[in-house]
CSV table of C-alpha atoms and ligand atoms in Angstrom, one decimal:
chain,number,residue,atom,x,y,z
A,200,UNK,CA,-9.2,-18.6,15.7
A,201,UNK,CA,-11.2,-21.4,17.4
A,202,UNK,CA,-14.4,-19.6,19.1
A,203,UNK,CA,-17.0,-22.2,19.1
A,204,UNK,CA,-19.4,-22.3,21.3
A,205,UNK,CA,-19.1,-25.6,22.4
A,206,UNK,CA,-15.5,-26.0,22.7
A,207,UNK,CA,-13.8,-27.0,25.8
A,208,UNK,CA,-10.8,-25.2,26.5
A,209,UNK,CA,-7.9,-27.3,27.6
A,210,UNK,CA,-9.4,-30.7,25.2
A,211,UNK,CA,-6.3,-32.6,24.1
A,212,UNK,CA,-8.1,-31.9,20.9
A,213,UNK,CA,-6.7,-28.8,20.4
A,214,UNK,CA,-4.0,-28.8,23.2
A,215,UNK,CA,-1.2,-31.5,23.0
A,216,UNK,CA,0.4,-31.9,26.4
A,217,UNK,CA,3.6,-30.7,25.6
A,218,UNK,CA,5.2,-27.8,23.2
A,219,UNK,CA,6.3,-29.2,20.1
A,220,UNK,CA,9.4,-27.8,18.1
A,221,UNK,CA,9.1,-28.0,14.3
A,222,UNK,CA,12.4,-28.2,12.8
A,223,UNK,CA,11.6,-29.0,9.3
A,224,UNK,CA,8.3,-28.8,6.6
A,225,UNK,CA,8.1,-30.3,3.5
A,226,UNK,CA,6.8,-29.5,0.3
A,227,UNK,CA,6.1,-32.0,-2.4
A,228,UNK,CA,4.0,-31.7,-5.5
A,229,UNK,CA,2.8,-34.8,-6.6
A,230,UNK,CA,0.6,-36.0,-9.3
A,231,UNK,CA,-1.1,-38.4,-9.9
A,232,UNK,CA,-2.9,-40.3,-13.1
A,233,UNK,CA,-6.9,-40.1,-12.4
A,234,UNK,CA,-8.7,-43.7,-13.8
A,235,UNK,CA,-10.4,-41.4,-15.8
A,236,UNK,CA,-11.5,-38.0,-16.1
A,237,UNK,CA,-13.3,-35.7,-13.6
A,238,UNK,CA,-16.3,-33.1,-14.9
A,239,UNK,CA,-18.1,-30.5,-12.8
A,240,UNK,CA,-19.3,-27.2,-14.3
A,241,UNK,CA,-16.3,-25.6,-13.8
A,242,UNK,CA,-14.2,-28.1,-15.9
A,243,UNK,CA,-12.5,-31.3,-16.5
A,244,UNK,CA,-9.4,-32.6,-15.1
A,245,UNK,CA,-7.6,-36.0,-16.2
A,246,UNK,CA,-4.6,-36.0,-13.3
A,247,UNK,CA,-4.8,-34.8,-10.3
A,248,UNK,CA,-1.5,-32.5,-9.1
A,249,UNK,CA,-1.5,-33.1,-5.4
A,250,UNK,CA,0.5,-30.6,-2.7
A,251,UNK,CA,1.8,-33.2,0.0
A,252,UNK,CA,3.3,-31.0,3.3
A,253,UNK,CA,5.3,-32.9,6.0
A,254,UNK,CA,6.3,-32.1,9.6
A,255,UNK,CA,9.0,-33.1,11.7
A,256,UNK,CA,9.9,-33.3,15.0
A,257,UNK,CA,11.9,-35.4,17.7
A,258,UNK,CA,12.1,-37.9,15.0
A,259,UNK,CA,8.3,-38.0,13.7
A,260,UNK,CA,6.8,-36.7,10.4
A,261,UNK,CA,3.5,-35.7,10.4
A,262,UNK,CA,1.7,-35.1,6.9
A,263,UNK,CA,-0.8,-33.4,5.8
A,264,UNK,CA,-2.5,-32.5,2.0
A,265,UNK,CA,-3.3,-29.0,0.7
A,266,UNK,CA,-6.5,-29.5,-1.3
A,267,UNK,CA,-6.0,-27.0,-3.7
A,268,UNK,CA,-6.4,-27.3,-7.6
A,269,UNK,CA,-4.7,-26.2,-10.5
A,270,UNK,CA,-6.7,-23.8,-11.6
A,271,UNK,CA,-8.9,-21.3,-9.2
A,272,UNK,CA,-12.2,-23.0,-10.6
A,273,UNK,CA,-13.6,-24.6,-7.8
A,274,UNK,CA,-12.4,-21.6,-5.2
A,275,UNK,CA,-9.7,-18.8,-5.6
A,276,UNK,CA,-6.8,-20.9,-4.5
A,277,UNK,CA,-4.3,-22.9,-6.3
A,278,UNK,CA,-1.2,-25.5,-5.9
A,279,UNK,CA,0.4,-22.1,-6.9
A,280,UNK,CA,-0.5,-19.8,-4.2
A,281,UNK,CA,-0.8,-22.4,-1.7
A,282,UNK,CA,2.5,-23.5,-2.2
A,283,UNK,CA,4.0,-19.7,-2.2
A,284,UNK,CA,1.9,-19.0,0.9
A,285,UNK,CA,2.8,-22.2,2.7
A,286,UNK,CA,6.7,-21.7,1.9
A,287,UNK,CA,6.7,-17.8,2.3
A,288,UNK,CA,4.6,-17.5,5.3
A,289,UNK,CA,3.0,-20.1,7.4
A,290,UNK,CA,6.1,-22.2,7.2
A,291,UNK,CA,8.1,-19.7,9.1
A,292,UNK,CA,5.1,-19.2,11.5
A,293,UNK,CA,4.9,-22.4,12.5
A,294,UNK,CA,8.7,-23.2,13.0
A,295,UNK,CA,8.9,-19.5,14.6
A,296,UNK,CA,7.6,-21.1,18.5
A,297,UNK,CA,7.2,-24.2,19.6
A,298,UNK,CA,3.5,-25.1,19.1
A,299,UNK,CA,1.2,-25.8,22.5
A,300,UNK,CA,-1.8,-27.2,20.4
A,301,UNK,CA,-4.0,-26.5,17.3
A,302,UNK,CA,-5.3,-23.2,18.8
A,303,UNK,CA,-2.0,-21.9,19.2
A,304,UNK,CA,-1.1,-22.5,15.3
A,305,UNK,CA,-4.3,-21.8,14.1
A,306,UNK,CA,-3.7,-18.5,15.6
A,307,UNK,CA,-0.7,-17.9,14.6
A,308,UNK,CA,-2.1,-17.8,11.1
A,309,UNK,CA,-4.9,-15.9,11.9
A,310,UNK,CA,-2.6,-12.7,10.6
A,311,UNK,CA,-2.9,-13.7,7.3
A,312,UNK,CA,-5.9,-13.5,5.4
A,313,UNK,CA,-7.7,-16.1,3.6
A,314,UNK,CA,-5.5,-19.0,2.3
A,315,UNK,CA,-7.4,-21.4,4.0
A,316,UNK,CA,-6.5,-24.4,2.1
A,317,UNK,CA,-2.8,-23.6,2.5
A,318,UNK,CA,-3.5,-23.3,6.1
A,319,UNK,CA,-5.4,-26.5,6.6
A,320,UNK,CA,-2.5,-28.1,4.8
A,321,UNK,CA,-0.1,-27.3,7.5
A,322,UNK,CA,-3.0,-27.9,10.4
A,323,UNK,CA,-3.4,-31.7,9.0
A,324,UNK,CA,0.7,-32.1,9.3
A,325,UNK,CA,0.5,-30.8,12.6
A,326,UNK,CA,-1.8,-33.0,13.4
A,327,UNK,CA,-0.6,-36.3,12.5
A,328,UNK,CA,2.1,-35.6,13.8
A,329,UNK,CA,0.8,-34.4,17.3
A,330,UNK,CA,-1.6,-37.9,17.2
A,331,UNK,CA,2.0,-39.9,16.7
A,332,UNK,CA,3.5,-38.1,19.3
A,333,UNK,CA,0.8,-39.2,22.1
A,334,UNK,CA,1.2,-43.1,20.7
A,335,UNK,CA,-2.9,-42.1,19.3
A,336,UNK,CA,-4.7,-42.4,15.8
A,337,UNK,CA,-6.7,-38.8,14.6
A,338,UNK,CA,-9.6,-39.8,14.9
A,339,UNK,CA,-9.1,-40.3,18.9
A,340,UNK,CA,-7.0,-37.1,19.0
A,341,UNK,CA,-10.3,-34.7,18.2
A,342,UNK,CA,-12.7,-36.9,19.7
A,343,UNK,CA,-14.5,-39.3,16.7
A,344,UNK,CA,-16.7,-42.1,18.1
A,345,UNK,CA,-17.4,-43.7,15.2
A,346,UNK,CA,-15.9,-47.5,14.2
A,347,UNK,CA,-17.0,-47.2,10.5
A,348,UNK,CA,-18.1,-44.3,8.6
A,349,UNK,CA,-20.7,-44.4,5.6
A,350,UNK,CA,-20.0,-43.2,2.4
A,351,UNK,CA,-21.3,-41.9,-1.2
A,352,UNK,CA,-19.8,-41.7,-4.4
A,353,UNK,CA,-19.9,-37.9,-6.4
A,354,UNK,CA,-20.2,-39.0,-10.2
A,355,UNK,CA,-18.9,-35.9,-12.8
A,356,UNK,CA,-20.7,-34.9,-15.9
A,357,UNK,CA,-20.3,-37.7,-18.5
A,358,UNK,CA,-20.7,-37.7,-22.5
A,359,UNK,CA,-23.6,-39.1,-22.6
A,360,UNK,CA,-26.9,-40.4,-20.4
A,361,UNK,CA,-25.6,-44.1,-21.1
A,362,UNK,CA,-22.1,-43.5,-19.1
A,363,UNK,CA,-23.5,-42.0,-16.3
A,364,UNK,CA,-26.2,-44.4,-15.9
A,365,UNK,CA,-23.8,-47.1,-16.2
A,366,UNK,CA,-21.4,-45.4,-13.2
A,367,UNK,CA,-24.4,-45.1,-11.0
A,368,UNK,CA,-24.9,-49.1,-11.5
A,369,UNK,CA,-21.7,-49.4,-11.1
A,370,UNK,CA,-21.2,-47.5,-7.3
A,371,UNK,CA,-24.4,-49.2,-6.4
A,372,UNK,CA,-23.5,-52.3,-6.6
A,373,UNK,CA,-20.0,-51.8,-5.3
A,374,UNK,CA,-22.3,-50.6,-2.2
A,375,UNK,CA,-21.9,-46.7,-2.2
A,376,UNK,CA,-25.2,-45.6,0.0
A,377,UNK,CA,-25.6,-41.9,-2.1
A,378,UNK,CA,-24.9,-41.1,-5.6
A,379,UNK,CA,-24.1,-37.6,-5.9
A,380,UNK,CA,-24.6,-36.3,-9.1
A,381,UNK,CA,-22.8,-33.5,-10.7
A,382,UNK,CA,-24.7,-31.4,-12.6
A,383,UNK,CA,-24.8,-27.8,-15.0
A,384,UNK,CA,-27.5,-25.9,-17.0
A,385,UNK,CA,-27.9,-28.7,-20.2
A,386,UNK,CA,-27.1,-31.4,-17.6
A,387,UNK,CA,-30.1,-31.6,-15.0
A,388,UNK,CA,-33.2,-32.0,-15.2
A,389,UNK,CA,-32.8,-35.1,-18.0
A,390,UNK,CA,-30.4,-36.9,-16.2
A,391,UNK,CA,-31.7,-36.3,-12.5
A,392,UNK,CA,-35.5,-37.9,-13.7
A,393,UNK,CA,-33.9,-40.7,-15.2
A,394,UNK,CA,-31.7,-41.9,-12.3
A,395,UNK,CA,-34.4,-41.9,-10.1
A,396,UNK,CA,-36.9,-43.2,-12.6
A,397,UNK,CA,-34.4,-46.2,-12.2
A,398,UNK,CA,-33.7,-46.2,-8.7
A,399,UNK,CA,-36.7,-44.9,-6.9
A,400,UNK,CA,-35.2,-45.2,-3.3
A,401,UNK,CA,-31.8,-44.2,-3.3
A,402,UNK,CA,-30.1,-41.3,-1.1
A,403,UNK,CA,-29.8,-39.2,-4.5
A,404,UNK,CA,-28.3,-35.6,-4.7
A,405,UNK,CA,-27.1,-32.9,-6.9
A,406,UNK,CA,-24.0,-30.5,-6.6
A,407,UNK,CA,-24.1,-27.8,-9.3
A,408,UNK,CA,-20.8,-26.1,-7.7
A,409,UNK,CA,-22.3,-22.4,-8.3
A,410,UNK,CA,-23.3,-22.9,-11.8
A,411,UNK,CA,-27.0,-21.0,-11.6
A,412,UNK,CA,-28.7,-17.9,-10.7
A,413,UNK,CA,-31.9,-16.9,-9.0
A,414,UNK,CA,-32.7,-15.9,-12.7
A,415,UNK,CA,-32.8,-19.9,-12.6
A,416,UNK,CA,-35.5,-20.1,-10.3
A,417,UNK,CA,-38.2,-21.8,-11.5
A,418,UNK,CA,-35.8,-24.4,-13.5
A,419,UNK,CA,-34.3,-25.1,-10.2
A,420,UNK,CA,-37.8,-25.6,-8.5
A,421,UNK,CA,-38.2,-28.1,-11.2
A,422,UNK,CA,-35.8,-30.6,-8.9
A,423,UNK,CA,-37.9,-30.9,-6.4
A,424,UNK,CA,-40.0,-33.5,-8.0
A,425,UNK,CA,-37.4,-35.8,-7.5
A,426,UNK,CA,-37.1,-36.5,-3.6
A,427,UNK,CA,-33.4,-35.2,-3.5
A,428,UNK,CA,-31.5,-35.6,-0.4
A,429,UNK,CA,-29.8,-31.8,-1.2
A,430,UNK,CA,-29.2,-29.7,-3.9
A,431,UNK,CA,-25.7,-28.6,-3.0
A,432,UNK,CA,-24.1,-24.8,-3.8
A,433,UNK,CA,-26.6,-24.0,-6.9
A,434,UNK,CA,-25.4,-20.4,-6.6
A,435,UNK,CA,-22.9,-18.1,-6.1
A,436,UNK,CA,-19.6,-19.8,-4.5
A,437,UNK,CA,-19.6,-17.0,-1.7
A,438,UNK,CA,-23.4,-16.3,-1.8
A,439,UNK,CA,-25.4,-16.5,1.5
A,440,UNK,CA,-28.8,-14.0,0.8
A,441,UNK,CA,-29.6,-15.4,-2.7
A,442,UNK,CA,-29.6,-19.2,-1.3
A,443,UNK,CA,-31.7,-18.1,1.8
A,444,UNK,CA,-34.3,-16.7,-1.1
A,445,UNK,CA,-33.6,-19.9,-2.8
A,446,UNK,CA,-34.1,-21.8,-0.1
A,447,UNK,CA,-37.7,-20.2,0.9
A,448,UNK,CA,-38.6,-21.6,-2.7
A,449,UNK,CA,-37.5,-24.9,-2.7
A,450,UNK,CA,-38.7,-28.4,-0.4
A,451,UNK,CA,-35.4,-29.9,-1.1
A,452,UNK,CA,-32.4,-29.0,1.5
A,453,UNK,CA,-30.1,-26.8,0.1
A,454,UNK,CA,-26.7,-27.8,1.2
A,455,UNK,CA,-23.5,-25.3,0.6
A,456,UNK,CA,-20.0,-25.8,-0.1
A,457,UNK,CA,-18.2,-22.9,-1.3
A,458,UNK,CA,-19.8,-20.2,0.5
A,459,UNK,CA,-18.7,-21.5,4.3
A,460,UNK,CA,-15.5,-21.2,4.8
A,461,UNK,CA,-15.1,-20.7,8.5
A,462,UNK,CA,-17.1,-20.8,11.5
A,463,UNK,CA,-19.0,-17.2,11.4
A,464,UNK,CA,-20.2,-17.7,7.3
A,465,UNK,CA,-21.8,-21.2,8.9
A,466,UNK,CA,-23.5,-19.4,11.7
A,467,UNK,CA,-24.9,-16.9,9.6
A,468,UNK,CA,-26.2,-19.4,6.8
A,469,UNK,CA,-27.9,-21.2,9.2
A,470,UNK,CA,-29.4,-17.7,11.2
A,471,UNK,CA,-30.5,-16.7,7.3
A,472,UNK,CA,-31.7,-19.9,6.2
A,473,UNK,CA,-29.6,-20.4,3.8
A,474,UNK,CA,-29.3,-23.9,4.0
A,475,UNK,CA,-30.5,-27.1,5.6
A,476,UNK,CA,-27.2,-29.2,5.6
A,477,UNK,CA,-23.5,-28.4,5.9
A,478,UNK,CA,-20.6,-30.2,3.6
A,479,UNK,CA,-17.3,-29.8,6.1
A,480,UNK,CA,-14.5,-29.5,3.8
A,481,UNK,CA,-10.8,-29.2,6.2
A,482,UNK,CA,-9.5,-27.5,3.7
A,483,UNK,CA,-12.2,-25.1,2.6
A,484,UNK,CA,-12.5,-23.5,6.2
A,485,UNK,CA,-8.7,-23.6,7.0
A,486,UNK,CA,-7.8,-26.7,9.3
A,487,UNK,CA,-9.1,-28.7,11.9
A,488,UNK,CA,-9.9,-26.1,14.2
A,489,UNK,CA,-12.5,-24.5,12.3
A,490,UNK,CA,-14.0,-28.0,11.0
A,491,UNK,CA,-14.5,-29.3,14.5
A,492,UNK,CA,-16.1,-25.8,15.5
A,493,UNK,CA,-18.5,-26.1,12.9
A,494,UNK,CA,-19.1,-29.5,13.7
A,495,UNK,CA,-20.1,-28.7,17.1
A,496,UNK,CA,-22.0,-25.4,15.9
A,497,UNK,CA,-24.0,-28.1,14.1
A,498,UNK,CA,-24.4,-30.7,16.3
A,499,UNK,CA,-25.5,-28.3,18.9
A,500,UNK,CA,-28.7,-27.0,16.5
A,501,UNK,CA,-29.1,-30.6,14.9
A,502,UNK,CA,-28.2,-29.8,11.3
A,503,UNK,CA,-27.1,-32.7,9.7
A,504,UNK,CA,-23.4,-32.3,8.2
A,505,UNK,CA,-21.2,-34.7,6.1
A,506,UNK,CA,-17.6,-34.5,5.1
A,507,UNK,CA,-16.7,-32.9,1.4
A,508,UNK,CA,-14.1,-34.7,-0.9
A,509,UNK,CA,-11.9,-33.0,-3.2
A,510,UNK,CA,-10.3,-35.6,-4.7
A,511,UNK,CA,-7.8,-36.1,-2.3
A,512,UNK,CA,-4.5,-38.8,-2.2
A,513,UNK,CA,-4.9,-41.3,0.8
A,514,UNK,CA,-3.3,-39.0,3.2
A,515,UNK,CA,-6.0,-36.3,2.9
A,516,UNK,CA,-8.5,-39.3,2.5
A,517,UNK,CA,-6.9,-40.7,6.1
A,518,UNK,CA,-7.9,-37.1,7.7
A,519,UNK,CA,-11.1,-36.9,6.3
A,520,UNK,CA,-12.2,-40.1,8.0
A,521,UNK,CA,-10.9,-39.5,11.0
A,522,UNK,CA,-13.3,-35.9,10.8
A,523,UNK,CA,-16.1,-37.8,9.8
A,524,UNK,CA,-16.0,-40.3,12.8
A,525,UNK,CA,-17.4,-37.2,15.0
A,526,UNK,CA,-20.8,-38.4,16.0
A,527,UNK,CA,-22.2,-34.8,14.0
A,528,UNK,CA,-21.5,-36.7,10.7
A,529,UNK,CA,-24.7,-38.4,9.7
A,530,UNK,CA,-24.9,-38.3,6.0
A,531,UNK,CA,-22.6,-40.3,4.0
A,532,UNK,CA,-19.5,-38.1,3.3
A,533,UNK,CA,-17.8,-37.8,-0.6
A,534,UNK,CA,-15.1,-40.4,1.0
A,535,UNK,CA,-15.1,-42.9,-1.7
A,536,UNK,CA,-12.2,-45.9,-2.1
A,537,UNK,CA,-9.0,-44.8,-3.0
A,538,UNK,CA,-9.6,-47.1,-6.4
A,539,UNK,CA,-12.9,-44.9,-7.6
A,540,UNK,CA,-9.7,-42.4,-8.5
A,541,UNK,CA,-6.5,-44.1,-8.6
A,542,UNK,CA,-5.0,-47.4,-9.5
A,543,UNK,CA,-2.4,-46.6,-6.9
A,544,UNK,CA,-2.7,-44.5,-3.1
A,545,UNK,CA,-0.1,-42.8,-1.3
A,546,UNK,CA,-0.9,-44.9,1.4
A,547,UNK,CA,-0.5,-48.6,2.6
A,548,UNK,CA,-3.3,-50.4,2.5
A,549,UNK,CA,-5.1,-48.2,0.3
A,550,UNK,CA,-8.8,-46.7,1.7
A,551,UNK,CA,-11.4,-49.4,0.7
A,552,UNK,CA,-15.5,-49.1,0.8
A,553,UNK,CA,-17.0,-52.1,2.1
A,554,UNK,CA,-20.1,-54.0,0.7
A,555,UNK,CA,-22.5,-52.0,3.2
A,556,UNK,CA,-20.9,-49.0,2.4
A,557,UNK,CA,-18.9,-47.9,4.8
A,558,UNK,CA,-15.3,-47.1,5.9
A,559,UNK,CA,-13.5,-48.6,8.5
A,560,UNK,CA,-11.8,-45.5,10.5
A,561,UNK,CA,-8.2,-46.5,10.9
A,562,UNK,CA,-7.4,-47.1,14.7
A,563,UNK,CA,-3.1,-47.3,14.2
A,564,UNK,CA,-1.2,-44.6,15.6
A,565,UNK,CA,-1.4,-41.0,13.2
A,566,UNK,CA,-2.7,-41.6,10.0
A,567,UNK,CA,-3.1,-45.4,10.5
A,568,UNK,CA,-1.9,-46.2,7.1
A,569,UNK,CA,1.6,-46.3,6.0
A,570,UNK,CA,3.2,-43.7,4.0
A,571,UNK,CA,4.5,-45.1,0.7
A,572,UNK,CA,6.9,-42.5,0.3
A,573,UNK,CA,8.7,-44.3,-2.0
A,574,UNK,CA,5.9,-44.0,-4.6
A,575,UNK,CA,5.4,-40.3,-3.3
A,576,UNK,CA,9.1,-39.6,-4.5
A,577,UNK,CA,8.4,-41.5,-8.0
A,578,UNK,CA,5.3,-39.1,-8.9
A,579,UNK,CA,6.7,-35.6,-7.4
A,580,UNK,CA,7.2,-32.6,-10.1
A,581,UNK,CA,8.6,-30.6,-7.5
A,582,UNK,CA,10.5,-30.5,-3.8
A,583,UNK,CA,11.6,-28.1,-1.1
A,584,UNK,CA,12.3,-28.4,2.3
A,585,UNK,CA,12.2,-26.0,4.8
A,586,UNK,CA,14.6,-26.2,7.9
A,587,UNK,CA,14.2,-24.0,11.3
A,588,UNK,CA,17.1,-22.0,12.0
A,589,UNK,CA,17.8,-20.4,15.2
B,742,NPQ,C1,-17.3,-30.6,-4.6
B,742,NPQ,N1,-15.7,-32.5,-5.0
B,742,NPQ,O1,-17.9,-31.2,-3.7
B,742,NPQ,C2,-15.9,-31.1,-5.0
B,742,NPQ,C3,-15.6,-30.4,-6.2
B,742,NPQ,C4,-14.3,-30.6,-6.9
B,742,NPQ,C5,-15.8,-34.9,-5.1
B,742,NPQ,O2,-17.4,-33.5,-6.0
B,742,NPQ,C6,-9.5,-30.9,-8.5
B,742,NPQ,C7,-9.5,-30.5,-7.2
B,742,NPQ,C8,-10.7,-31.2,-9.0
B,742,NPQ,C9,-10.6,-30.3,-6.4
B,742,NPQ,C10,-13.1,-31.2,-8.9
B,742,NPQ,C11,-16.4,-33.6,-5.4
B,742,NPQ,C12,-11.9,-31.0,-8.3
B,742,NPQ,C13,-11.9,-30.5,-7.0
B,742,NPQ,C14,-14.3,-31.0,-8.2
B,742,NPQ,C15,-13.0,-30.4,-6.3
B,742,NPQ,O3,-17.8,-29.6,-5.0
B,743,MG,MG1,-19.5,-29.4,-3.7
């Protein structure tokens, strides 16, 4: 359900100009060899298994990624219950009428509960496809100003000091304008004081993906000696009350993740306090509709927001950027080069971080890259179309 304030009824954004009939979704699991492995307190991964959904109509595909993970670590979903939900459900929903805009389908879906990454899956298809349709790229569709978008680089927990150090170097020079550091109980403190002892200046932050307590308190007032730009989601990943307490205690902006997953948890984090800054992840608060509601929510109170990675193939990389060219998104976003994770992208060209970094946002029709569905096909597991009858 889209009910933000400041959205205009009747915006092409979420209205395209004419009903669209869906007569086919498809499903692809895809995965896809990481340069080398990922680390946050919840665990490591070394590939990434990627759920790729496609839409068709009147001859155009539209595609779109469900962020999921393997394993419900980072948030309750899966590639296993997104995939059952997307295929058992929300396919049929979508193919059921034509679709008159991104309220309509988001609606439509409204009946189900949660799933939101499966949802946003089908949202991002949509879309695409919608922006193709109207001979426009995404980020004109839902009204992004901006020509380049900056960016940071979210570095994992390493083996040792040395490694991580060495990454940071690394993403600096390559231009990256904030390091995000990952960090756990054991991890933290050390690590944090010796980055900036070594870069004094930098946008520096911390994402502990809900690895503390308010039992942690004092160890996590220790951080703010170090002129962080956020400590992002210490606590509980559906926790508002404990991080306005936090939050009371600490100087540095707390920034959450997990906990806001649609448009009312963002409203109420910001009426308790709870944080200072918003991550906007599509797939965390279900689709498009929601993301661009809480943009607006944000924009309207001037709290700073940025756009959340989640280690994404170029496709979910292409709608990302195309979010964070909304003028609300002025922190660089976890958007890094398609090469900081993979030696080859989904897409054609791949997404590239210039020297001053920043993004170009694409300006081609859709997407603006090229699906290589060729390579797609070589590194899918598992594929199942879905075809409208009736
Ligand atoms: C975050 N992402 O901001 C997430 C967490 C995350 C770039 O730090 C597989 C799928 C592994 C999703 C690891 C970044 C993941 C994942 C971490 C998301 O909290
Ligand atoms: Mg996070």
């Amino acid at each position: 359900m889209v009910d933000g304030p400041n959205i205009a009824d009747g915006h092409s954004r979420l209205n395209s100009a004419d009903p669209v009939t869906i007569e086919k979704v498809g499903m692809r699991l895809v995965r896809l060899p990481l340069k080398e492995a990922f680390e946050t307190s919840f665990g490591s991964i070394n590939t990434r298994l990627i759920f790729l959904v496609s839409v068709e109509a009147g001859g155009f595909t539209g595609w779109g990624e469900v962020v999921a993970a393997e394993e419900p670590r980072y948030s309750y979903e899966t590639v296993g219950t997104t995939y059952h939900v997307t295929r058992d459900y929300l396919a049929q929903a979508l193919m059921a009428e034509p679709v008159t805009g991104l309220t309509d389908l988001s609606a439509r879906f409204v009946p189900f509960k949660g799933h939101k990454m499966a949802k946003a899956g089908l949202e991002l298809a949509y879309q695409d496809l919608s922006a193709q349709m109207e001979g426009r790229s995404l980020a004109e569709l839902i009204g992004g100003s901006r020509e380049r978008v900056p960016v940071g680089v979210s570095l994992g927990i390493q083996a040792t000091l040395d490694a991580l150090l060495d990454r940071v170097d690394r993403y600096l020079a390559l231009g990256y304008q904030r390091i995000k550091l990952k960090i756990k109980p054991g991890w933290d403190l050390e690590i944090v004081e010796e980055v900036r002892r070594r870069h004094p200046t930098i946008l520096l932050s911390v994402d502990a993906n809900s690895a503390y307590t308010l039992e942690d308190l004092d160890h996590l007032k220790a951080l703010d000696d170090f002129g962080l730009l956020m400590i992002e989601q210490p606590l509980d990943h559906d926790d508002l009350l404990d991080h306005a307490r936090l939050q009371l205690e600490l100087k540095t902006p707390i920034c959450l993740d997990e906990s806001l997953t649609n448009l009312r948890r963002a409203e109420q984090a910001l009426n308790l306090g709870s944080c200072r800054l918003i991550n906007i992840k599509i797939g965390r608060v279900g689709g498009y509709s929601q993301a661009l509601a809480i943009h607006d929510l944000c924009y309207q109170r001037g709290i700073p927001v940025w756009c959340g990675g989640m280690l994404e193939s170029g496709i979910g990389r292409a709608h990302n950027l195309a979010l964070a060219s909304l003028p609300g998104f002025t922190l660089p976003g976890d958007i890094s080069a398609s090469s900081r994770y993979f030696d080859r992208d989904v897409i054609v060209p791949e997404v590239m971080v210039a020297p001053d970094g920043t993004v170009e946002v694409p300006r081609g029709r859709g997407l603006g890259f090229e699906v290589d569905v060729g390579y797609i096909e070589r590194r899918t597991e598992m594929a199942e179309q879905i075809v409208r009858t009736g």
